[in-house]
DNA sequence: GCTTGCGTTCGAGCGCGCTCGAACTCCTAG
DNA sequence: CTAGGAGTTCGAGCGCGCTCGAACGCAAGC
């Protein structure tokens, strides 16, 4: 499959900014959260850069099922983590919680719903593409404005304040 | 100035999808709302793809000043339209209303605040770049998932339903 | 003249996606 | 034995960005 294409695509998007997080992000992206053993809520929260509050919220609205350990604490297995990685990736690209609930419901209904899920994904892909275009325009507009203000349009403003 | 660069950049982002709106969008982008004479709220709303409600809201929270005609109706002059084009462009790239209020306040204070405005723009530019990366990752993830579901990763799903 | 339609002001309401506080349980370290 | 810290459940609250409804004004067309 064209996984390498996707990878290189993703990697080219990672030049410049951020730097040290690129590897981590790629791992998250393809859910190489490999680790077999269950994680605590804190660990998952740190991994996905979200709060434990939000993780509990996602569970309670039915986005993910999470087991408990002996003392009643949440225990996120590989499956749960995988799903959460996917969910946060979709959230980051603007998919509504409502739609994720729909998707998850379909996923839980089994293979019969693959076509419908595929449709949802294709639609979302188009949405992302539209967003990319809008953002690119906004970037151009912002850089244009920066130029009129006499700012240089360098790689980053990181070292300013 | 490097306006042509920005233009071609923006244009390359417009291939594929949408088609007929590209010219319109470019016009909006560089606020070639050229038209000298004032516009009605409906016209501005249509131009910017937003509701009259929202335009009134923007005015009331101080983002833009709008005059009235003889019968008390809003009359958007070129300046107001230019500002609204800019504001919606910033909104589309995720700048918070609060920040736009700040920016507008600075703009109304005169040229002394140009450096601070420049800072805000540089920061926003970086934000947009981060978003572009996140979105690109999400797109890769989505296409990956589509592939695992057996979908072809063509240019668009437009002709499906 | 009267309706229709688009505009006005004002304040309230809403959907989204968290976010928080209270009250409680459990484990661990000192 | 006790204090601290991290987890739990439950329901309520909040910030954002609109969005709407009510009551009204004005101007054009039948």
mmCIF file of C-alpha atoms (C1' of nucleotides) in Angstrom:
data_model
loop_
_atom_site.group_PDB
_atom_site.id
_atom_site.type_symbol
_atom_site.label_atom_id
_atom_site.label_comp_id
_atom_site.label_asym_id
_atom_site.label_seq_id
_atom_site.Cartn_x
_atom_site.Cartn_y
_atom_site.Cartn_z
ATOM 1 C CA UNK A 1 0.000 0.000 0.000
ATOM 2 C CA UNK A 2 0.902 3.633 -0.348
ATOM 3 C CA UNK A 3 1.782 4.022 3.289
ATOM 4 C CA UNK A 4 5.193 5.370 2.414
ATOM 5 C CA UNK A 5 3.577 8.041 0.315
ATOM 6 C CA UNK A 6 1.422 9.068 3.212
ATOM 7 C CA UNK A 7 4.399 9.079 5.483
ATOM 8 C CA UNK A 8 6.544 11.224 3.287
ATOM 9 C CA UNK A 9 3.602 13.512 2.699
ATOM 10 C CA UNK A 10 3.115 13.865 6.402
ATOM 11 C CA UNK A 11 6.807 14.332 6.973
ATOM 12 C CA UNK A 12 7.177 17.075 4.421
ATOM 13 C CA UNK A 13 4.463 18.866 6.328
ATOM 14 C CA UNK A 14 6.617 18.723 9.416
ATOM 15 C CA UNK A 15 9.639 20.698 8.327
ATOM 16 C CA UNK A 16 10.337 24.058 9.885
ATOM 17 C CA UNK A 17 8.339 24.582 13.054
ATOM 18 C CA UNK A 18 7.962 22.384 16.112
ATOM 19 C CA UNK A 19 11.057 20.318 15.548
ATOM 20 C CA UNK A 20 11.301 17.838 18.418
ATOM 21 C CA UNK A 21 7.695 16.732 18.301
ATOM 22 C CA UNK A 22 7.675 15.474 14.745
ATOM 23 C CA UNK A 23 8.536 11.878 15.563
ATOM 24 C CA UNK A 24 6.038 11.799 18.361
ATOM 25 C CA UNK A 25 3.335 13.158 16.115
ATOM 26 C CA UNK A 26 4.007 10.629 13.406
ATOM 27 C CA UNK A 27 3.757 7.885 15.956
ATOM 28 C CA UNK A 28 0.460 9.232 17.161
ATOM 29 C CA UNK A 29 -0.747 9.591 13.620
ATOM 30 C CA UNK A 30 -0.317 5.984 12.660
ATOM 31 C CA UNK A 31 -1.230 4.975 16.185
ATOM 32 C CA UNK A 32 2.062 3.282 16.815
ATOM 33 C CA UNK A 33 1.111 3.583 20.417
ATOM 34 C CA UNK A 34 2.484 0.092 20.062
ATOM 35 C CA UNK A 35 2.805 -0.400 23.798
ATOM 36 C CA UNK A 36 0.809 -3.479 24.680
ATOM 37 C CA UNK A 37 0.050 -2.816 28.319
ATOM 38 C CA UNK A 38 -2.762 -0.598 29.559
ATOM 39 C CA UNK A 39 -2.284 3.050 30.404
ATOM 40 C CA UNK A 40 -3.629 5.285 33.119
ATOM 41 C CA UNK A 41 -5.828 8.249 32.383
ATOM 42 C CA UNK A 42 -2.933 10.571 33.116
ATOM 43 C CA UNK A 43 -0.686 8.793 30.633
ATOM 44 C CA UNK A 44 -3.277 8.886 27.892
ATOM 45 C CA UNK A 45 -4.011 12.516 28.640
ATOM 46 C CA UNK A 46 -0.329 13.368 28.304
ATOM 47 C CA UNK A 47 0.007 11.300 25.152
ATOM 48 C CA UNK A 48 -2.904 13.009 23.468
ATOM 49 C CA UNK A 49 -2.347 16.402 25.007
ATOM 50 C CA UNK A 50 -5.754 16.608 26.556
ATOM 51 C CA UNK A 51 -7.128 16.688 30.086
ATOM 52 C CA UNK A 52 -8.344 13.696 32.106
ATOM 53 C CA UNK A 53 -11.599 15.610 32.362
ATOM 54 C CA UNK A 54 -11.993 15.438 28.608
ATOM 55 C CA UNK A 55 -11.122 11.743 28.511
ATOM 56 C CA UNK A 56 -13.837 10.995 31.042
ATOM 57 C CA UNK A 57 -16.196 13.164 29.024
ATOM 58 C CA UNK A 58 -15.443 11.221 25.839
ATOM 59 C CA UNK A 59 -16.124 7.994 27.650
ATOM 60 C CA UNK A 60 -19.383 9.179 29.113
ATOM 61 C CA UNK A 61 -20.752 10.323 25.752
ATOM 62 C CA UNK A 62 -19.982 6.906 24.356
ATOM 63 C CA UNK A 63 -16.960 7.593 22.198
ATOM 64 C CA UNK A 64 -14.842 4.940 23.844
ATOM 65 C CA UNK A 65 -15.135 2.094 26.317
ATOM 66 C CA UNK A 66 -12.604 1.877 29.095
ATOM 67 C CA UNK A 67 -12.056 -0.845 31.631
ATOM 68 C CA UNK A 68 -11.216 -0.434 35.310
ATOM 69 C CA UNK A 69 -8.387 -1.872 37.366
ATOM 70 C CA UNK A 70 -8.699 -3.493 40.776
ATOM 71 C CA UNK A 71 -9.174 -0.182 42.544
ATOM 72 C CA UNK A 72 -11.713 1.205 40.106
ATOM 73 C CA UNK A 73 -9.300 3.378 38.136
ATOM 74 C CA UNK A 74 -9.604 3.588 34.362
ATOM 75 C CA UNK A 75 -7.313 1.294 32.432
ATOM 76 C CA UNK A 76 -6.863 2.204 28.754
ATOM 77 C CA UNK A 77 -5.986 -0.843 26.667
ATOM 78 C CA UNK A 78 -4.398 -0.704 23.211
ATOM 79 C CA UNK A 79 -7.771 -0.716 21.520
ATOM 80 C CA UNK A 80 -9.054 2.223 23.550
ATOM 81 C CA UNK A 81 -5.866 4.175 22.956
ATOM 82 C CA UNK A 82 -6.015 3.456 19.237
ATOM 83 C CA UNK A 83 -9.543 4.724 19.072
ATOM 84 C CA UNK A 84 -8.700 7.835 21.059
ATOM 85 C CA UNK A 85 -5.777 8.580 18.774
ATOM 86 C CA UNK A 86 -8.120 8.396 15.829
ATOM 87 C CA UNK A 87 -10.803 10.452 17.550
ATOM 88 C CA UNK A 88 -8.446 13.246 18.516
ATOM 89 C CA UNK A 89 -7.052 13.298 14.993
ATOM 90 C CA UNK A 90 -10.559 13.725 13.631
ATOM 91 C CA UNK A 91 -11.373 16.357 16.244
ATOM 92 C CA UNK A 92 -8.222 18.290 15.359
ATOM 93 C CA UNK A 93 -9.418 18.457 11.783
ATOM 94 C CA UNK A 94 -12.766 19.800 12.882
ATOM 95 C CA UNK A 95 -15.043 16.793 12.844
ATOM 96 C CA UNK A 96 -17.934 17.400 15.224
ATOM 97 C CA UNK A 97 -18.391 15.269 18.328
ATOM 98 C CA UNK A 98 -21.846 14.408 17.038
ATOM 99 C CA UNK A 99 -20.315 12.952 13.877
ATOM 100 C CA UNK A 100 -17.745 11.014 15.845
ATOM 101 C CA UNK A 101 -20.532 9.503 17.897
ATOM 102 C CA UNK A 102 -22.223 8.483 14.684
ATOM 103 C CA UNK A 103 -19.026 6.982 13.319
ATOM 104 C CA UNK A 104 -18.322 5.107 16.523
ATOM 105 C CA UNK A 105 -21.850 3.740 16.589
ATOM 106 C CA UNK A 106 -21.335 2.417 13.085
ATOM 107 C CA UNK A 107 -17.988 0.941 13.989
ATOM 108 C CA UNK A 108 -19.566 -0.895 16.896
ATOM 109 C CA UNK A 109 -22.218 -2.327 14.615
ATOM 110 C CA UNK A 110 -19.677 -4.362 12.691
ATOM 111 C CA UNK A 111 -18.388 -4.781 9.175
ATOM 112 C CA UNK A 112 -21.724 -4.191 7.508
ATOM 113 C CA UNK A 113 -21.311 -0.486 8.128
ATOM 114 C CA UNK A 114 -17.938 -0.186 6.426
ATOM 115 C CA UNK A 115 -19.406 1.430 3.310
ATOM 116 C CA UNK A 116 -21.180 4.075 5.336
ATOM 117 C CA UNK A 117 -18.079 4.744 7.374
ATOM 118 C CA UNK A 118 -16.123 5.028 4.171
ATOM 119 C CA UNK A 119 -18.579 7.640 2.965
ATOM 120 C CA UNK A 120 -18.166 9.635 6.133
ATOM 121 C CA UNK A 121 -14.407 9.514 5.784
ATOM 122 C CA UNK A 122 -14.498 10.570 2.152
ATOM 123 C CA UNK A 123 -16.682 13.493 3.073
ATOM 124 C CA UNK A 124 -14.385 14.450 5.879
ATOM 125 C CA UNK A 125 -11.392 14.226 3.585
ATOM 126 C CA UNK A 126 -13.014 16.788 1.317
ATOM 127 C CA UNK A 127 -13.747 18.984 4.294
ATOM 128 C CA UNK A 128 -10.102 18.861 5.294
ATOM 129 C CA UNK A 129 -9.050 19.765 1.773
ATOM 130 C CA UNK A 130 -11.347 22.757 1.774
ATOM 131 C CA UNK A 131 -9.929 23.808 5.111
ATOM 132 C CA UNK A 132 -6.417 23.507 3.757
ATOM 133 C CA UNK A 133 -7.322 25.862 0.964
ATOM 134 C CA UNK A 134 -8.964 28.365 3.258
ATOM 135 C CA UNK A 135 -5.977 28.282 5.553
ATOM 136 C CA UNK A 136 -3.569 28.736 2.702
ATOM 137 C CA UNK A 137 -5.493 31.783 1.591
ATOM 138 C CA UNK A 138 -5.497 33.131 5.112
ATOM 139 C CA UNK A 139 -1.790 32.565 5.332
ATOM 140 C CA UNK A 140 -1.250 34.494 2.112
ATOM 141 C CA UNK A 141 -3.482 37.302 3.342
ATOM 142 C CA UNK A 142 -1.643 37.441 6.663
ATOM 143 C CA UNK A 143 1.748 37.490 5.015
ATOM 144 C CA UNK A 144 0.541 40.168 2.661
ATOM 145 C CA UNK A 145 -0.546 42.299 5.599
ATOM 146 C CA UNK A 146 2.718 41.614 7.400
ATOM 147 C CA UNK A 147 4.550 42.813 4.333
ATOM 148 C CA UNK A 148 2.563 46.036 4.212
ATOM 149 C CA UNK A 149 3.515 46.599 7.837
ATOM 150 C CA UNK A 150 7.146 46.217 6.899
ATOM 151 C CA UNK A 151 7.635 42.851 8.563
ATOM 152 C CA UNK A 152 9.909 40.318 6.963
ATOM 153 C CA UNK A 153 8.179 37.086 6.047
ATOM 154 C CA UNK A 154 10.747 34.742 7.496
ATOM 155 C CA UNK A 155 10.332 31.167 8.671
ATOM 156 C CA UNK A 156 9.050 31.996 12.135
ATOM 157 C CA UNK A 157 8.564 34.716 14.682
ATOM 158 C CA UNK A 158 9.750 32.419 17.451
ATOM 159 C CA UNK A 159 12.673 34.523 18.577
ATOM 160 C CA UNK A 160 10.870 37.797 18.928
ATOM 161 C CA UNK A 161 9.391 38.504 22.350
ATOM 162 C CA UNK B 1 6.720 43.726 -3.453
ATOM 163 C CA UNK B 2 6.260 39.959 -3.557
ATOM 164 C CA UNK B 3 2.567 40.157 -4.182
ATOM 165 C CA UNK B 4 2.846 37.952 -7.215
ATOM 166 C CA UNK B 5 4.460 35.268 -5.112
ATOM 167 C CA UNK B 6 1.611 35.384 -2.688
ATOM 168 C CA UNK B 7 -0.854 35.264 -5.504
ATOM 169 C CA UNK B 8 0.657 32.271 -7.180
ATOM 170 C CA UNK B 9 0.951 30.574 -3.830
ATOM 171 C CA UNK B 10 -2.690 31.157 -3.169
ATOM 172 C CA UNK B 11 -3.607 30.087 -6.656
ATOM 173 C CA UNK B 12 -1.735 26.817 -6.481
ATOM 174 C CA UNK B 13 -3.792 26.107 -3.396
ATOM 175 C CA UNK B 14 -6.920 26.496 -5.415
ATOM 176 C CA UNK B 15 -6.554 23.742 -7.939
ATOM 177 C CA UNK B 16 -8.870 20.775 -7.834
ATOM 178 C CA UNK B 17 -11.968 21.477 -5.757
ATOM 179 C CA UNK B 18 -14.387 24.370 -5.842
ATOM 180 C CA UNK B 19 -13.531 25.566 -9.285
ATOM 181 C CA UNK B 20 -15.803 28.518 -10.010
ATOM 182 C CA UNK B 21 -15.186 30.286 -6.739
ATOM 183 C CA UNK B 22 -11.450 30.679 -7.099
ATOM 184 C CA UNK B 23 -11.528 34.061 -8.761
ATOM 185 C CA UNK B 24 -14.073 35.337 -6.314
ATOM 186 C CA UNK B 25 -12.005 34.137 -3.408
ATOM 187 C CA UNK B 26 -8.867 35.768 -4.684
ATOM 188 C CA UNK B 27 -10.753 38.987 -5.039
ATOM 189 C CA UNK B 28 -11.973 38.728 -1.497
ATOM 190 C CA UNK B 29 -8.500 37.856 -0.323
ATOM 191 C CA UNK B 30 -6.846 40.989 -1.602
ATOM 192 C CA UNK B 31 -9.995 42.918 -0.852
ATOM 193 C CA UNK B 32 -10.496 43.942 -4.424
ATOM 194 C CA UNK B 33 -13.982 44.758 -3.306
ATOM 195 C CA UNK B 34 -12.951 47.666 -5.492
ATOM 196 C CA UNK B 35 -16.506 48.876 -5.895
ATOM 197 C CA UNK B 36 -16.579 52.428 -4.650
ATOM 198 C CA UNK B 37 -20.195 52.795 -3.683
ATOM 199 C CA UNK B 38 -21.638 51.609 -0.412
ATOM 200 C CA UNK B 39 -23.291 48.232 0.017
ATOM 201 C CA UNK B 40 -26.338 47.037 1.890
ATOM 202 C CA UNK B 41 -26.110 44.559 4.721
ATOM 203 C CA UNK B 42 -27.530 41.868 2.460
ATOM 204 C CA UNK B 43 -24.912 42.483 -0.196
ATOM 205 C CA UNK B 44 -22.077 42.359 2.294
ATOM 206 C CA UNK B 45 -23.532 39.253 3.872
ATOM 207 C CA UNK B 46 -23.660 37.538 0.493
ATOM 208 C CA UNK B 47 -20.177 38.699 -0.408
ATOM 209 C CA UNK B 48 -18.693 37.334 2.795
ATOM 210 C CA UNK B 49 -20.968 34.344 3.081
ATOM 211 C CA UNK B 50 -22.286 35.254 6.475
ATOM 212 C CA UNK B 51 -25.645 36.336 7.896
ATOM 213 C CA UNK B 52 -26.840 39.904 8.418
ATOM 214 C CA UNK B 53 -27.255 38.868 12.057
ATOM 215 C CA UNK B 54 -23.555 38.241 12.301
ATOM 216 C CA UNK B 55 -22.717 41.525 10.592
ATOM 217 C CA UNK B 56 -24.799 43.431 13.105
ATOM 218 C CA UNK B 57 -23.157 41.424 15.863
ATOM 219 C CA UNK B 58 -19.697 42.367 14.613
ATOM 220 C CA UNK B 59 -20.686 45.989 14.578
ATOM 221 C CA UNK B 60 -22.137 45.925 18.045
ATOM 222 C CA UNK B 61 -19.029 44.362 19.567
ATOM 223 C CA UNK B 62 -16.964 47.094 18.025
ATOM 224 C CA UNK B 63 -15.237 45.288 15.177
ATOM 225 C CA UNK B 64 -16.406 47.713 12.535
ATOM 226 C CA UNK B 65 -18.167 51.045 12.226
ATOM 227 C CA UNK B 66 -20.994 51.322 9.756
ATOM 228 C CA UNK B 67 -22.903 54.397 8.648
ATOM 229 C CA UNK B 68 -26.640 54.663 7.985
ATOM 230 C CA UNK B 69 -28.514 55.882 4.952
ATOM 231 C CA UNK B 70 -31.465 58.256 4.923
ATOM 232 C CA UNK B 71 -33.876 55.640 6.182
ATOM 233 C CA UNK B 72 -31.617 54.335 8.944
ATOM 234 C CA UNK B 73 -30.370 51.284 7.062
ATOM 235 C CA UNK B 74 -26.729 50.276 7.328
ATOM 236 C CA UNK B 75 -24.512 51.491 4.530
ATOM 237 C CA UNK B 76 -21.178 49.677 4.228
ATOM 238 C CA UNK B 77 -18.548 51.871 2.626
ATOM 239 C CA UNK B 78 -15.338 50.601 1.050
ATOM 240 C CA UNK B 79 -13.429 50.965 4.313
ATOM 241 C CA UNK B 80 -15.958 48.937 6.276
ATOM 242 C CA UNK B 81 -16.041 46.252 3.606
ATOM 243 C CA UNK B 82 -12.246 46.091 3.519
ATOM 244 C CA UNK B 83 -12.116 45.641 7.246
ATOM 245 C CA UNK B 84 -14.791 42.965 7.175
ATOM 246 C CA UNK B 85 -12.953 41.092 4.469
ATOM 247 C CA UNK B 86 -9.880 41.096 6.659
ATOM 248 C CA UNK B 87 -11.818 40.139 9.780
ATOM 249 C CA UNK B 88 -13.547 37.196 8.153
ATOM 250 C CA UNK B 89 -10.245 36.029 6.724
ATOM 251 C CA UNK B 90 -8.761 36.062 10.212
ATOM 252 C CA UNK B 91 -11.817 34.362 11.670
ATOM 253 C CA UNK B 92 -11.615 31.631 9.040
ATOM 254 C CA UNK B 93 -8.100 30.917 10.163
ATOM 255 C CA UNK B 94 -9.197 30.636 13.750
ATOM 256 C CA UNK B 95 -8.329 33.982 15.265
ATOM 257 C CA UNK B 96 -10.565 34.592 18.270
ATOM 258 C CA UNK B 97 -13.069 37.440 18.283
ATOM 259 C CA UNK B 98 -11.363 38.716 21.408
ATOM 260 C CA UNK B 99 -8.082 39.023 19.529
ATOM 261 C CA UNK B 100 -9.753 40.750 16.616
ATOM 262 C CA UNK B 101 -11.211 43.272 19.028
ATOM 263 C CA UNK B 102 -7.742 43.869 20.360
ATOM 264 C CA UNK B 103 -6.329 44.272 16.880
ATOM 265 C CA UNK B 104 -9.075 46.644 15.827
ATOM 266 C CA UNK B 105 -8.582 48.729 18.946
ATOM 267 C CA UNK B 106 -4.915 49.066 18.065
ATOM 268 C CA UNK B 107 -5.722 49.931 14.468
ATOM 269 C CA UNK B 108 -8.031 52.680 15.643
ATOM 270 C CA UNK B 109 -5.301 54.102 17.849
ATOM 271 C CA UNK B 110 -3.181 55.011 14.858
ATOM 272 C CA UNK B 111 0.230 54.321 13.446
ATOM 273 C CA UNK B 112 1.971 54.107 16.809
ATOM 274 C CA UNK B 113 0.531 50.651 17.261
ATOM 275 C CA UNK B 114 1.858 49.237 14.011
ATOM 276 C CA UNK B 115 4.651 47.297 15.743
ATOM 277 C CA UNK B 116 2.234 45.650 18.127
ATOM 278 C CA UNK B 117 -0.143 44.816 15.312
ATOM 279 C CA UNK B 118 2.754 43.364 13.396
ATOM 280 C CA UNK B 119 3.554 41.143 16.366
ATOM 281 C CA UNK B 120 -0.002 39.887 16.501
ATOM 282 C CA UNK B 121 0.080 39.104 12.799
ATOM 283 C CA UNK B 122 3.387 37.284 13.048
ATOM 284 C CA UNK B 123 2.015 35.206 15.878
ATOM 285 C CA UNK B 124 -1.105 34.434 13.935
ATOM 286 C CA UNK B 125 0.943 33.470 10.917
ATOM 287 C CA UNK B 126 2.705 30.867 13.041
ATOM 288 C CA UNK B 127 -0.612 29.644 14.340
ATOM 289 C CA UNK B 128 -1.839 29.190 10.790
ATOM 290 C CA UNK B 129 1.303 27.277 9.889
ATOM 291 C CA UNK B 130 0.812 24.943 12.828
ATOM 292 C CA UNK B 131 -2.776 24.416 11.781
ATOM 293 C CA UNK B 132 -1.662 23.621 8.254
ATOM 294 C CA UNK B 133 0.594 20.928 9.625
ATOM 295 C CA UNK B 134 -2.052 19.468 11.869
ATOM 296 C CA UNK B 135 -4.507 19.421 9.005
ATOM 297 C CA UNK B 136 -2.012 17.793 6.694
ATOM 298 C CA UNK B 137 -1.463 15.073 9.269
ATOM 299 C CA UNK B 138 -5.190 14.611 9.660
ATOM 300 C CA UNK B 139 -5.577 14.385 5.924
ATOM 301 C CA UNK B 140 -2.894 11.698 5.779
ATOM 302 C CA UNK B 141 -4.555 9.827 8.634
ATOM 303 C CA UNK B 142 -7.936 10.049 6.967
ATOM 304 C CA UNK B 143 -6.611 8.875 3.627
ATOM 305 C CA UNK B 144 -4.817 6.057 5.371
ATOM 306 C CA UNK B 145 -8.056 4.956 6.991
ATOM 307 C CA UNK B 146 -9.901 5.315 3.697
ATOM 308 C CA UNK B 147 -7.323 3.049 2.112
ATOM 309 C CA UNK B 148 -7.777 0.409 4.803
ATOM 310 C CA UNK B 149 -11.501 0.519 4.081
ATOM 311 C CA UNK B 150 -10.787 -0.138 0.446
ATOM 312 C CA UNK B 151 -11.639 3.325 -0.794
ATOM 313 C CA UNK B 152 -9.697 4.850 -3.621
ATOM 314 C CA UNK B 153 -7.981 8.091 -2.727
ATOM 315 C CA UNK B 154 -9.064 10.061 -5.742
ATOM 316 C CA UNK B 155 -9.347 13.811 -6.150
ATOM 317 C CA UNK B 156 -12.807 14.102 -4.618
ATOM 318 C CA UNK B 157 -15.840 12.200 -3.474
ATOM 319 C CA UNK B 158 -18.101 14.748 -5.102
ATOM 320 C CA UNK B 159 -19.781 12.372 -7.473
ATOM 321 C CA UNK B 160 -20.797 9.764 -4.969
ATOM 322 C CA UNK B 161 -24.236 10.344 -3.400
ATOM 323 C "C1'" DG C 1 -54.719 52.247 1.498
ATOM 324 C "C1'" DC C 2 -52.669 48.111 2.714
ATOM 325 C "C1'" DT C 3 -49.783 44.391 2.405
ATOM 326 C "C1'" DT C 4 -45.177 42.645 1.696
ATOM 327 C "C1'" DG C 5 -40.540 42.660 2.517
ATOM 328 C "C1'" DC C 6 -36.388 44.169 4.129
ATOM 329 C "C1'" DG C 7 -34.406 46.708 7.355
ATOM 330 C "C1'" DT C 8 -33.935 48.444 12.496
ATOM 331 C "C1'" DT C 9 -32.933 47.745 18.021
ATOM 332 C "C1'" DC C 10 -32.703 45.144 22.059
ATOM 333 C "C1'" DG C 11 -32.144 41.350 24.850
ATOM 334 C "C1'" DA C 12 -32.343 36.668 25.406
ATOM 335 C "C1'" DG C 13 -31.190 31.970 24.048
ATOM 336 C "C1'" DC C 14 -28.559 28.200 22.198
ATOM 337 C "C1'" DG C 15 -25.320 24.508 20.672
ATOM 338 C "C1'" DC C 16 -20.847 23.074 21.169
ATOM 339 C "C1'" DG C 17 -17.133 21.198 23.675
ATOM 340 C "C1'" DC C 18 -15.383 21.063 27.263
ATOM 341 C "C1'" DT C 19 -14.339 22.335 32.395
ATOM 342 C "C1'" DC C 20 -15.039 22.401 37.092
ATOM 343 C "C1'" DG C 21 -16.463 21.521 42.011
ATOM 344 C "C1'" DA C 22 -18.028 18.578 45.560
ATOM 345 C "C1'" DA C 23 -17.833 14.578 47.918
ATOM 346 C "C1'" DC C 24 -15.909 10.386 48.066
ATOM 347 C "C1'" DT C 25 -12.290 6.191 47.731
ATOM 348 C "C1'" DC C 26 -7.946 4.301 47.411
ATOM 349 C "C1'" DC C 27 -2.888 3.711 47.711
ATOM 350 C "C1'" DT C 28 1.641 5.178 49.267
ATOM 351 C "C1'" DA C 29 5.207 7.424 51.865
ATOM 352 C "C1'" DG C 30 6.751 9.219 56.127
ATOM 353 C "C1'" DC D 1 -1.465 6.044 62.017
ATOM 354 C "C1'" DT D 2 -1.922 9.713 59.180
ATOM 355 C "C1'" DA D 3 -1.492 12.971 55.508
ATOM 356 C "C1'" DG D 4 -1.175 13.649 50.539
ATOM 357 C "C1'" DG D 5 -2.105 12.874 46.005
ATOM 358 C "C1'" DA D 6 -4.447 10.848 42.331
ATOM 359 C "C1'" DG D 7 -8.281 8.642 41.009
ATOM 360 C "C1'" DT D 8 -13.758 8.057 41.017
ATOM 361 C "C1'" DT D 9 -18.986 9.751 40.006
ATOM 362 C "C1'" DC D 10 -22.320 13.137 39.365
ATOM 363 C "C1'" DG D 11 -24.246 17.265 37.958
ATOM 364 C "C1'" DA D 12 -23.729 21.881 37.048
ATOM 365 C "C1'" DG D 13 -21.420 25.763 34.829
ATOM 366 C "C1'" DC D 14 -18.960 28.324 31.340
ATOM 367 C "C1'" DG D 15 -16.884 30.759 27.297
ATOM 368 C "C1'" DC D 16 -17.390 31.231 22.604
ATOM 369 C "C1'" DG D 17 -19.672 32.762 18.585
ATOM 370 C "C1'" DC D 18 -23.249 33.345 16.900
ATOM 371 C "C1'" DT D 19 -28.587 33.077 16.290
ATOM 372 C "C1'" DC D 20 -33.123 34.245 17.069
ATOM 373 C "C1'" DG D 21 -37.602 36.514 18.374
ATOM 374 C "C1'" DA D 22 -40.306 40.453 19.298
ATOM 375 C "C1'" DA D 23 -41.729 44.800 18.211
ATOM 376 C "C1'" DC D 24 -41.151 48.281 15.283
ATOM 377 C "C1'" DG D 25 -40.114 51.610 10.754
ATOM 378 C "C1'" DC D 26 -40.026 52.615 6.068
ATOM 379 C "C1'" DA D 27 -40.723 52.320 0.981
ATOM 380 C "C1'" DA D 28 -42.576 50.062 -3.114
ATOM 381 C "C1'" DG D 29 -46.297 47.621 -5.656
ATOM 382 C "C1'" DC D 30 -51.080 46.000 -6.309
#
